[in-house]
Amino acid sequence: MLNYLRKRFASHITERSRRKARLVSKDGRCNIEFGNVEQSRFVFLIDIWTTILDLRWRYKMTIFISAFLGSWFLFGLLWYVVAYIHEDLPEFNPSINHTPCVENINGLTSAFLFSLETQVTIGYGFRCVTEQCVTAIFLLIFQSILGVIINSFMCGAILAKISRSKNRAKTITFSRNAVISKRGGKLCLLIRVANLRKSLLIGSHIYGKLLKTTITPEGETIILDQVNIEFIVDAGNENLFFISPLTIYHIIDKNSPFFHTAAETILQQDFELVVFLDGTVEATSATCQVRTSYIPEEVLWGYRFAPIVSKTKEGKYRVDFQNFSKTVAVETPHCAFCLYNEKEAKAKEKKGYDNPGFVLAEAGEATDTKM
């Protein structure tokens, strides 16, 4: 029992370390951080729009609320200063004939409320600017213009984040595992991808990158070395009709980095297969990219995907997503090299040449030879 628990704990630690070592998570997030960056963080303020869009919602809403509350309170202080300088406050005991710069400002609270009414154009009609002070008129104009700028920027940032094509990627899903089996007489690595919406992705393109650590002939160790993985779709790699789930596959031939991988050694490999799907959202014409990754434990050798599309009696096509990631064991060669040698041997057996002039002569009885 103790040995069993020890093995389970060791496997759990190994699996957890592998998850941490992933560059791209299953939902497409990149696990990378930058250290010792020489450039100042103020360079991100130069592209403030992208910085605001990349912030998480809790930080964005904090900035949104702080921007409005801060501007209301700041201009409230300015309106209070104007009323104080002009001696409009009750503490100065103004005369009956005194015309204030702003009607009905009696303190800091009423100045804040007037700032709020001015910037958001509520206009209760109880407080208003008079023509007595030029300073108050210019302050009113300046706050109105600045309020429009703040309102346009913050509301635009909220709308842009809501409508980002990144959210469209949430409705594109990949199979939980990749499988390796024969397809069309060739050993292939297969992945299933589905579009959960009926709206299409225009000009979709699927490709992959194999990330692994390699050592060059010069002895240099390259971490996260990228190797291109070409995926094929029966419907064509470009302009996919992505209305139903598709099975993409990579042919494991002599040019494939998986050619020397076998069923017994795949779990001993250290690689990460990152799959990309690029396309244009039909509704907004914005580009969209979906990412996922597979580590050796998520590549099943000797399996294929279960059928998922069927046709009902009414003539409609039905997609059963319960079988989306379901796999079925099939007979599969344990390595691509073996399949290649088997095909080559069969081809040599079938190859032969006939000689019509060749006659097989039977040997007769021996005759005596006279000397």
CSV table of N, CA and C in Angstrom, one decimal, residues 72-229:
chain,number,residue,atom,x,y,z
A,72,TRP,N,-14.2,63.7,-11.3
A,72,TRP,CA,-15.2,64.4,-10.6
A,72,TRP,C,-14.7,65.1,-9.3
A,73,PHE,N,-13.9,64.4,-8.6
A,73,PHE,CA,-13.4,65.0,-7.3
A,73,PHE,C,-12.4,66.2,-7.6
A,74,LEU,N,-11.6,66.0,-8.6
A,74,LEU,CA,-10.6,67.0,-8.9
A,74,LEU,C,-11.3,68.3,-9.4
A,75,PHE,N,-12.2,68.2,-10.3
A,75,PHE,CA,-12.9,69.4,-10.7
A,75,PHE,C,-13.9,69.9,-9.6
A,76,GLY,N,-14.3,69.1,-8.7
A,76,GLY,CA,-15.1,69.5,-7.5
A,76,GLY,C,-14.2,70.4,-6.7
A,77,LEU,N,-12.9,70.1,-6.5
A,77,LEU,CA,-12.0,70.9,-5.8
A,77,LEU,C,-11.8,72.3,-6.5
A,78,LEU,N,-11.7,72.2,-7.8
A,78,LEU,CA,-11.5,73.5,-8.5
A,78,LEU,C,-12.7,74.4,-8.4
A,79,TRP,N,-13.9,73.8,-8.5
A,79,TRP,CA,-15.1,74.6,-8.3
A,79,TRP,C,-15.2,75.2,-6.9
A,80,TYR,N,-14.8,74.4,-6.0
A,80,TYR,CA,-14.8,74.9,-4.6
A,80,TYR,C,-13.8,76.1,-4.4
A,81,VAL,N,-12.6,76.0,-5.1
A,81,VAL,CA,-11.6,77.0,-5.1
A,81,VAL,C,-12.1,78.3,-5.7
A,82,VAL,N,-12.8,78.1,-6.9
A,82,VAL,CA,-13.4,79.3,-7.5
A,82,VAL,C,-14.4,80.0,-6.6
A,83,ALA,N,-15.3,79.2,-6.0
A,83,ALA,CA,-16.3,79.8,-5.1
A,83,ALA,C,-15.6,80.4,-3.9
A,84,TYR,N,-14.6,79.8,-3.4
A,84,TYR,CA,-13.8,80.4,-2.2
A,84,TYR,C,-13.2,81.7,-2.6
A,85,ILE,N,-12.5,81.8,-3.8
A,85,ILE,CA,-11.8,83.0,-4.2
A,85,ILE,C,-12.8,84.1,-4.4
A,86,HIS,N,-14.0,83.8,-5.0
A,86,HIS,CA,-15.0,84.8,-5.3
A,86,HIS,C,-15.9,85.1,-4.1
A,87,GLU,N,-15.6,84.4,-3.0
A,87,GLU,CA,-16.4,84.6,-1.7
A,87,GLU,C,-17.9,84.4,-1.9
A,88,ASP,N,-18.1,83.2,-2.5
A,88,ASP,CA,-19.5,82.8,-2.7
A,88,ASP,C,-20.0,81.9,-1.6
A,89,LEU,N,-19.2,81.4,-0.8
A,89,LEU,CA,-19.6,80.5,0.3
A,89,LEU,C,-20.3,81.2,1.4
A,90,PRO,N,-21.2,80.4,2.1
A,90,PRO,CA,-21.9,81.0,3.2
A,90,PRO,C,-21.1,81.6,4.3
A,91,GLU,N,-19.9,81.1,4.5
A,91,GLU,CA,-19.0,81.5,5.6
A,91,GLU,C,-18.5,82.9,5.4
A,92,PHE,N,-18.6,83.5,4.1
A,92,PHE,CA,-18.2,84.8,3.9
A,92,PHE,C,-19.4,85.8,4.1
A,93,ASN,N,-20.6,85.3,4.3
A,93,ASN,CA,-21.8,86.1,4.5
A,93,ASN,C,-22.0,87.1,3.4
A,94,PRO,N,-22.2,86.6,2.1
A,94,PRO,CA,-22.4,87.5,1.0
A,94,PRO,C,-23.7,88.3,1.1
A,95,SER,N,-23.7,89.4,0.5
A,95,SER,CA,-24.8,90.3,0.5
A,95,SER,C,-25.9,89.7,-0.3
A,96,ILE,N,-27.1,90.3,-0.2
A,96,ILE,CA,-28.3,89.9,-1.0
A,96,ILE,C,-28.1,90.2,-2.5
A,97,ASN,N,-27.4,91.2,-2.8
A,97,ASN,CA,-27.2,91.6,-4.2
A,97,ASN,C,-25.9,90.9,-4.8
A,98,HIS,N,-25.3,90.0,-4.0
A,98,HIS,CA,-24.0,89.4,-4.5
A,98,HIS,C,-24.4,88.3,-5.5
A,99,THR,N,-23.8,88.3,-6.7
A,99,THR,CA,-24.0,87.3,-7.7
A,99,THR,C,-22.8,86.3,-7.7
A,100,PRO,N,-23.1,85.1,-7.4
A,100,PRO,CA,-22.0,84.1,-7.3
A,100,PRO,C,-21.6,83.6,-8.7
A,101,CYS,N,-20.4,83.0,-8.7
A,101,CYS,CA,-19.9,82.4,-10.0
A,101,CYS,C,-20.8,81.1,-10.3
A,102,VAL,N,-21.1,80.4,-9.3
A,102,VAL,CA,-22.0,79.2,-9.5
A,102,VAL,C,-23.1,79.3,-8.4
A,103,GLU,N,-24.3,79.2,-8.9
A,103,GLU,CA,-25.4,79.2,-7.9
A,103,GLU,C,-25.4,78.0,-7.0
A,104,ASN,N,-25.8,78.2,-5.7
A,104,ASN,CA,-26.0,77.1,-4.8
A,104,ASN,C,-24.9,76.2,-4.5
A,105,ILE,N,-23.6,76.7,-4.5
A,105,ILE,CA,-22.5,76.0,-4.0
A,105,ILE,C,-22.2,76.5,-2.6
A,106,ASN,N,-22.5,75.6,-1.7
A,106,ASN,CA,-22.3,75.9,-0.2
A,106,ASN,C,-21.2,75.3,0.4
A,107,GLY,N,-20.5,74.4,-0.3
A,107,GLY,CA,-19.3,73.7,0.3
A,107,GLY,C,-18.7,72.7,-0.6
A,108,LEU,N,-17.8,71.9,-0.1
A,108,LEU,CA,-17.1,70.9,-0.9
A,108,LEU,C,-18.1,69.8,-1.5
A,109,THR,N,-19.0,69.4,-0.7
A,109,THR,CA,-20.0,68.4,-1.2
A,109,THR,C,-20.8,68.9,-2.4
A,110,SER,N,-21.3,70.1,-2.2
A,110,SER,CA,-22.1,70.7,-3.3
A,110,SER,C,-21.3,71.0,-4.5
A,111,ALA,N,-20.0,71.3,-4.3
A,111,ALA,CA,-19.1,71.5,-5.5
A,111,ALA,C,-18.8,70.2,-6.2
A,112,PHE,N,-18.7,69.1,-5.4
A,112,PHE,CA,-18.5,67.8,-6.1
A,112,PHE,C,-19.8,67.4,-6.9
A,113,LEU,N,-20.9,67.7,-6.3
A,113,LEU,CA,-22.2,67.3,-7.0
A,113,LEU,C,-22.3,68.2,-8.3
A,114,PHE,N,-21.9,69.4,-8.3
A,114,PHE,CA,-21.9,70.2,-9.5
A,114,PHE,C,-20.9,69.7,-10.5
A,115,SER,N,-19.8,69.3,-10.1
A,115,SER,CA,-18.8,68.7,-11.0
A,115,SER,C,-19.4,67.4,-11.7
A,116,LEU,N,-20.0,66.6,-10.9
A,116,LEU,CA,-20.7,65.4,-11.4
A,116,LEU,C,-21.7,65.7,-12.4
A,117,GLU,N,-22.6,66.7,-12.1
A,117,GLU,CA,-23.7,67.1,-13.0
A,117,GLU,C,-23.1,67.7,-14.3
A,118,THR,N,-22.0,68.4,-14.2
A,118,THR,CA,-21.4,69.0,-15.4
A,118,THR,C,-20.8,68.0,-16.3
A,119,GLN,N,-20.1,67.1,-15.8
A,119,GLN,CA,-19.3,66.1,-16.6
A,119,GLN,C,-20.2,65.1,-17.3
A,120,VAL,N,-21.2,64.6,-16.6
A,120,VAL,CA,-22.1,63.6,-17.1
A,120,VAL,C,-23.3,64.2,-17.7
A,121,THR,N,-23.4,65.5,-17.8
A,121,THR,CA,-24.5,66.3,-18.4
A,121,THR,C,-25.9,65.9,-17.8
A,122,ILE,N,-25.9,65.7,-16.5
A,122,ILE,CA,-27.2,65.4,-15.9
A,122,ILE,C,-28.1,66.6,-15.9
A,123,GLY,N,-27.6,67.7,-15.3
A,123,GLY,CA,-28.3,69.0,-15.4
A,123,GLY,C,-29.6,69.0,-14.6
A,124,TYR,N,-29.5,69.0,-13.3
A,124,TYR,CA,-30.7,69.1,-12.5
A,124,TYR,C,-31.3,70.5,-12.5
A,125,GLY,N,-30.6,71.5,-12.9
A,125,GLY,CA,-31.1,72.9,-12.9
A,125,GLY,C,-31.1,73.6,-11.6
A,126,PHE,N,-30.6,73.0,-10.6
A,126,PHE,CA,-30.5,73.7,-9.3
A,126,PHE,C,-29.2,74.5,-9.1
A,127,ARG,N,-28.1,73.9,-9.7
A,127,ARG,CA,-26.9,74.6,-9.7
A,127,ARG,C,-26.5,75.0,-11.1
A,128,CYS,N,-26.0,76.2,-11.4
A,128,CYS,CA,-25.6,76.6,-12.7
A,128,CYS,C,-24.6,77.7,-12.6
A,129,VAL,N,-23.8,77.9,-13.7
A,129,VAL,CA,-22.8,78.9,-13.8
A,129,VAL,C,-23.5,80.2,-14.3
A,130,THR,N,-23.1,81.3,-13.7
A,130,THR,CA,-23.5,82.6,-14.1
A,130,THR,C,-22.5,83.3,-14.9
A,131,GLU,N,-22.9,84.4,-15.5
A,131,GLU,CA,-21.9,85.2,-16.4
A,131,GLU,C,-21.0,86.1,-15.6
A,132,GLN,N,-21.0,85.9,-14.3
A,132,GLN,CA,-20.2,86.8,-13.4
A,132,GLN,C,-18.8,86.6,-13.5
A,133,CYS,N,-18.4,85.3,-13.7
A,133,CYS,CA,-16.9,84.9,-13.6
A,133,CYS,C,-16.5,84.3,-15.0
A,134,VAL,N,-15.5,84.9,-15.6
A,134,VAL,CA,-14.9,84.3,-16.8
A,134,VAL,C,-14.2,83.0,-16.5
A,135,THR,N,-13.6,82.9,-15.3
A,135,THR,CA,-12.8,81.7,-14.8
A,135,THR,C,-13.8,80.5,-14.8
A,136,ALA,N,-14.9,80.7,-14.2
A,136,ALA,CA,-15.9,79.6,-14.1
A,136,ALA,C,-16.4,79.2,-15.5
A,137,ILE,N,-16.5,80.1,-16.4
A,137,ILE,CA,-16.9,79.7,-17.8
A,137,ILE,C,-15.9,78.9,-18.5
A,138,PHE,N,-14.6,79.3,-18.4
A,138,PHE,CA,-13.5,78.5,-19.0
A,138,PHE,C,-13.4,77.2,-18.3
A,139,LEU,N,-13.6,77.1,-17.0
A,139,LEU,CA,-13.5,75.8,-16.3
A,139,LEU,C,-14.6,74.9,-16.7
A,140,LEU,N,-15.8,75.4,-16.9
A,140,LEU,CA,-16.9,74.6,-17.4
A,140,LEU,C,-16.6,74.0,-18.8
A,141,ILE,N,-16.1,74.9,-19.7
A,141,ILE,CA,-15.7,74.4,-21.0
A,141,ILE,C,-14.7,73.3,-21.0
A,142,PHE,N,-13.6,73.5,-20.1
A,142,PHE,CA,-12.5,72.6,-20.1
A,142,PHE,C,-13.0,71.2,-19.5
A,143,GLN,N,-13.8,71.3,-18.4
A,143,GLN,CA,-14.3,70.0,-17.9
A,143,GLN,C,-15.2,69.3,-18.8
A,144,SER,N,-16.0,70.0,-19.6
A,144,SER,CA,-16.9,69.3,-20.5
A,144,SER,C,-16.1,68.6,-21.6
A,145,ILE,N,-15.1,69.3,-22.1
A,145,ILE,CA,-14.2,68.7,-23.2
A,145,ILE,C,-13.5,67.5,-22.6
A,146,LEU,N,-12.9,67.6,-21.4
A,146,LEU,CA,-12.1,66.5,-20.8
A,146,LEU,C,-13.1,65.4,-20.5
A,147,GLY,N,-14.3,65.7,-20.0
A,147,GLY,CA,-15.2,64.6,-19.7
A,147,GLY,C,-15.6,63.8,-20.9
A,148,VAL,N,-15.7,64.4,-22.1
A,148,VAL,CA,-16.1,63.7,-23.3
A,148,VAL,C,-14.9,62.8,-23.7
A,149,ILE,N,-13.7,63.3,-23.5
A,149,ILE,CA,-12.5,62.5,-23.9
A,149,ILE,C,-12.4,61.3,-23.0
A,150,ILE,N,-12.6,61.5,-21.7
A,150,ILE,CA,-12.5,60.3,-20.7
A,150,ILE,C,-13.6,59.3,-21.0
A,151,ASN,N,-14.8,59.9,-21.3
A,151,ASN,CA,-15.9,59.0,-21.5
A,151,ASN,C,-15.7,58.2,-22.8
A,152,SER,N,-15.2,58.8,-23.9
A,152,SER,CA,-15.0,58.1,-25.1
A,152,SER,C,-13.9,57.1,-25.0
A,153,PHE,N,-12.8,57.4,-24.3
A,153,PHE,CA,-11.7,56.5,-24.2
A,153,PHE,C,-12.1,55.3,-23.4
A,154,MET,N,-12.7,55.5,-22.2
A,154,MET,CA,-13.0,54.4,-21.3
A,154,MET,C,-14.1,53.5,-21.9
A,155,CYS,N,-15.2,54.1,-22.4
A,155,CYS,CA,-16.2,53.3,-22.9
A,155,CYS,C,-15.8,52.6,-24.2
A,156,GLY,N,-14.9,53.2,-25.0
A,156,GLY,CA,-14.4,52.6,-26.2
A,156,GLY,C,-13.5,51.4,-25.8
A,157,ALA,N,-12.7,51.5,-24.7
A,157,ALA,CA,-11.9,50.4,-24.2
A,157,ALA,C,-12.8,49.2,-23.8
A,158,ILE,N,-13.8,49.5,-23.0
A,158,ILE,CA,-14.7,48.5,-22.6
A,158,ILE,C,-15.4,47.8,-23.8
A,159,LEU,N,-15.9,48.5,-24.7
A,159,LEU,CA,-16.5,48.0,-25.9
A,159,LEU,C,-15.5,47.1,-26.7
A,160,ALA,N,-14.3,47.7,-26.9
A,160,ALA,CA,-13.3,46.9,-27.7
A,160,ALA,C,-12.9,45.6,-27.0
A,161,LYS,N,-12.8,45.6,-25.7
A,161,LYS,CA,-12.5,44.4,-25.0
A,161,LYS,C,-13.6,43.3,-25.1
A,162,ILE,N,-14.8,43.8,-25.0
A,162,ILE,CA,-16.0,42.9,-25.2
A,162,ILE,C,-16.0,42.3,-26.6
A,163,SER,N,-15.7,43.1,-27.6
A,163,SER,CA,-15.9,42.6,-29.0
A,163,SER,C,-14.6,42.1,-29.5
A,164,ARG,N,-13.6,41.9,-28.7
A,164,ARG,CA,-12.3,41.3,-29.2
A,164,ARG,C,-12.5,39.9,-29.8
A,165,SER,N,-11.8,39.6,-30.9
A,165,SER,CA,-11.9,38.3,-31.5
A,165,SER,C,-11.3,37.2,-30.6
A,166,LYS,N,-10.6,37.6,-29.6
A,166,LYS,CA,-10.1,36.6,-28.6
A,166,LYS,C,-11.3,35.9,-28.0
A,167,ASN,N,-12.4,36.6,-27.8
A,167,ASN,CA,-13.5,35.9,-27.2
A,167,ASN,C,-14.2,34.9,-28.2
A,168,ARG,N,-14.1,35.2,-29.5
A,168,ARG,CA,-14.6,34.3,-30.5
A,168,ARG,C,-13.8,32.9,-30.4
A,169,ALA,N,-12.6,33.0,-30.0
A,169,ALA,CA,-11.8,31.8,-29.9
A,169,ALA,C,-12.3,30.8,-28.9
A,170,LYS,N,-13.1,31.3,-27.9
A,170,LYS,CA,-13.6,30.5,-26.9
A,170,LYS,C,-14.6,29.4,-27.4
A,171,THR,N,-15.2,29.7,-28.6
A,171,THR,CA,-16.1,28.8,-29.2
A,171,THR,C,-15.5,27.9,-30.3
A,172,ILE,N,-14.1,27.9,-30.3
A,172,ILE,CA,-13.4,26.9,-31.1
A,172,ILE,C,-12.7,25.9,-30.1
A,173,THR,N,-13.0,24.7,-30.3
A,173,THR,CA,-12.4,23.7,-29.3
A,173,THR,C,-11.7,22.6,-30.1
A,174,PHE,N,-10.6,22.1,-29.4
A,174,PHE,CA,-9.8,21.0,-29.9
A,174,PHE,C,-10.0,19.8,-29.1
A,175,SER,N,-9.8,18.6,-29.6
A,175,SER,CA,-9.9,17.4,-28.9
A,175,SER,C,-8.9,17.4,-27.7
A,176,ARG,N,-9.3,16.7,-26.6
A,176,ARG,CA,-8.5,16.6,-25.4
A,176,ARG,C,-7.1,15.9,-25.7
A,177,ASN,N,-7.2,14.9,-26.6
A,177,ASN,CA,-5.9,14.2,-26.9
A,177,ASN,C,-5.7,14.2,-28.4
A,178,ALA,N,-4.5,13.9,-28.8
A,178,ALA,CA,-4.2,13.6,-30.2
A,178,ALA,C,-3.9,12.1,-30.3
A,179,VAL,N,-4.2,11.6,-31.5
A,179,VAL,CA,-4.1,10.1,-31.7
A,179,VAL,C,-3.1,9.9,-32.9
A,180,ILE,N,-2.6,8.7,-32.8
A,180,ILE,CA,-1.7,8.2,-33.9
A,180,ILE,C,-2.2,6.9,-34.4
A,181,SER,N,-2.6,6.9,-35.7
A,181,SER,CA,-3.1,5.6,-36.3
A,181,SER,C,-2.9,5.7,-37.8
A,182,LYS,N,-3.3,4.7,-38.5
A,182,LYS,CA,-3.2,4.7,-40.0
A,182,LYS,C,-4.4,5.4,-40.6
A,183,ARG,N,-4.1,6.2,-41.6
A,183,ARG,CA,-5.1,6.9,-42.4
A,183,ARG,C,-4.7,6.9,-43.8
A,184,GLY,N,-5.5,6.3,-44.7
A,184,GLY,CA,-5.1,6.3,-46.1
A,184,GLY,C,-3.9,5.4,-46.3
A,185,GLY,N,-3.6,4.4,-45.5
A,185,GLY,CA,-2.4,3.6,-45.7
A,185,GLY,C,-1.2,4.2,-45.1
A,186,LYS,N,-1.3,5.4,-44.5
A,186,LYS,CA,-0.1,6.1,-44.0
A,186,LYS,C,-0.3,6.3,-42.5
A,187,LEU,N,0.8,6.3,-41.7
A,187,LEU,CA,0.7,6.5,-40.3
A,187,LEU,C,0.6,8.1,-40.1
A,188,CYS,N,-0.4,8.5,-39.4
A,188,CYS,CA,-0.7,9.9,-39.2
A,188,CYS,C,-1.0,10.2,-37.7
A,189,LEU,N,-0.7,11.5,-37.4
A,189,LEU,CA,-1.1,12.1,-36.1
A,189,LEU,C,-2.3,12.9,-36.4
A,190,LEU,N,-3.4,12.6,-35.7
A,190,LEU,CA,-4.7,13.2,-35.9
A,190,LEU,C,-5.2,14.0,-34.7
A,191,ILE,N,-5.8,15.1,-35.0
A,191,ILE,CA,-6.4,16.0,-34.0
A,191,ILE,C,-7.8,16.4,-34.5
A,192,ARG,N,-8.7,16.5,-33.6
A,192,ARG,CA,-10.1,16.9,-34.0
A,192,ARG,C,-10.3,18.3,-33.5
A,193,VAL,N,-10.9,19.2,-34.4
A,193,VAL,CA,-11.2,20.6,-34.0
A,193,VAL,C,-12.7,20.8,-34.4
A,194,ALA,N,-13.4,21.7,-33.6
A,194,ALA,CA,-14.8,21.9,-33.9
A,194,ALA,C,-15.1,23.4,-33.7
A,195,ASN,N,-16.0,23.9,-34.5
A,195,ASN,CA,-16.6,25.2,-34.3
A,195,ASN,C,-17.9,25.1,-33.7
A,196,LEU,N,-18.1,25.7,-32.5
A,196,LEU,CA,-19.3,25.6,-31.7
A,196,LEU,C,-20.4,26.5,-32.2
A,197,ARG,N,-20.1,27.5,-33.1
A,197,ARG,CA,-21.1,28.4,-33.6
A,197,ARG,C,-21.4,28.0,-35.0
A,198,LYS,N,-22.6,28.4,-35.5
A,198,LYS,CA,-22.9,28.2,-36.9
A,198,LYS,C,-22.3,29.2,-37.8
A,199,SER,N,-21.9,30.4,-37.3
A,199,SER,CA,-21.2,31.3,-38.1
A,199,SER,C,-19.8,30.8,-38.4
A,200,LEU,N,-19.3,31.0,-39.6
A,200,LEU,CA,-18.0,30.5,-40.1
A,200,LEU,C,-16.8,31.4,-39.8
A,201,LEU,N,-15.7,30.7,-39.8
A,201,LEU,CA,-14.4,31.5,-39.8
A,201,LEU,C,-13.9,31.5,-41.2
A,202,ILE,N,-13.8,32.7,-41.8
A,202,ILE,CA,-13.4,32.9,-43.2
A,202,ILE,C,-11.9,32.8,-43.3
A,203,GLY,N,-11.5,32.0,-44.4
A,203,GLY,CA,-10.1,31.9,-44.7
A,203,GLY,C,-9.3,31.2,-43.6
A,204,SER,N,-9.8,30.2,-43.0
A,204,SER,CA,-9.1,29.5,-41.9
A,204,SER,C,-7.9,28.8,-42.4
A,205,HIS,N,-6.9,28.7,-41.5
A,205,HIS,CA,-5.6,28.1,-41.9
A,205,HIS,C,-5.1,27.4,-40.6
A,206,ILE,N,-4.7,26.1,-40.7
A,206,ILE,CA,-4.3,25.3,-39.6
A,206,ILE,C,-2.8,24.9,-39.8
A,207,TYR,N,-2.0,25.1,-38.8
A,207,TYR,CA,-0.6,24.7,-38.8
A,207,TYR,C,-0.2,24.4,-37.4
A,208,GLY,N,1.0,23.9,-37.3
A,208,GLY,CA,1.5,23.5,-35.9
A,208,GLY,C,3.0,23.8,-35.8
A,209,LYS,N,3.4,23.8,-34.5
A,209,LYS,CA,4.9,24.0,-34.2
A,209,LYS,C,5.2,23.0,-33.1
A,210,LEU,N,6.3,22.2,-33.4
A,210,LEU,CA,6.8,21.3,-32.4
A,210,LEU,C,7.9,21.9,-31.6
A,211,LEU,N,7.7,22.1,-30.3
A,211,LEU,CA,8.7,22.7,-29.4
A,211,LEU,C,9.5,21.6,-28.7
A,212,LYS,N,10.8,21.7,-28.8
A,212,LYS,CA,11.6,20.7,-28.1
A,212,LYS,C,13.0,21.3,-27.9
A,213,THR,N,13.8,20.7,-27.0
A,213,THR,CA,15.1,21.1,-26.8
A,213,THR,C,16.1,20.3,-27.7
A,214,THR,N,16.9,21.0,-28.4
A,214,THR,CA,17.8,20.4,-29.4
A,214,THR,C,19.2,20.8,-29.1
A,215,ILE,N,20.2,20.0,-29.5
A,215,ILE,CA,21.6,20.3,-29.3
A,215,ILE,C,22.2,20.4,-30.7
A,216,THR,N,22.8,21.5,-31.1
A,216,THR,CA,23.4,21.7,-32.4
A,216,THR,C,24.7,20.9,-32.5
A,217,PRO,N,25.2,20.6,-33.8
A,217,PRO,CA,26.5,20.0,-33.9
A,217,PRO,C,27.6,20.8,-33.2
A,218,GLU,N,27.4,22.1,-33.1
A,218,GLU,CA,28.4,22.9,-32.4
A,218,GLU,C,28.4,22.8,-30.9
A,219,GLY,N,27.4,22.0,-30.3
A,219,GLY,CA,27.2,21.9,-28.9
A,219,GLY,C,26.3,22.9,-28.2
A,220,GLU,N,25.7,23.7,-29.0
A,220,GLU,CA,24.8,24.7,-28.4
A,220,GLU,C,23.4,24.1,-28.1
A,221,THR,N,22.9,24.3,-26.9
A,221,THR,CA,21.6,23.8,-26.5
A,221,THR,C,20.6,24.9,-26.8
A,222,ILE,N,19.6,24.5,-27.6
A,222,ILE,CA,18.5,25.5,-27.9
A,222,ILE,C,17.2,25.0,-27.2
A,223,ILE,N,16.7,25.8,-26.3
A,223,ILE,CA,15.5,25.4,-25.6
A,223,ILE,C,14.3,26.0,-26.4
A,224,LEU,N,13.3,25.3,-26.5
A,224,LEU,CA,12.1,25.7,-27.2
A,224,LEU,C,12.4,25.9,-28.7
A,225,ASP,N,13.2,25.0,-29.3
A,225,ASP,CA,13.5,25.0,-30.7
A,225,ASP,C,12.2,24.7,-31.4
A,226,GLN,N,11.8,25.5,-32.5
A,226,GLN,CA,10.6,25.3,-33.1
A,226,GLN,C,10.8,24.6,-34.5
A,227,VAL,N,9.9,23.6,-34.7
A,227,VAL,CA,10.0,22.8,-35.9
A,227,VAL,C,8.5,22.9,-36.5
A,228,ASN,N,8.5,23.2,-37.8
A,228,ASN,CA,7.2,23.3,-38.5
A,228,ASN,C,6.5,22.0,-38.6
A,229,ILE,N,5.2,21.9,-38.3
A,229,ILE,CA,4.4,20.7,-38.5
A,229,ILE,C,3.3,21.0,-39.4
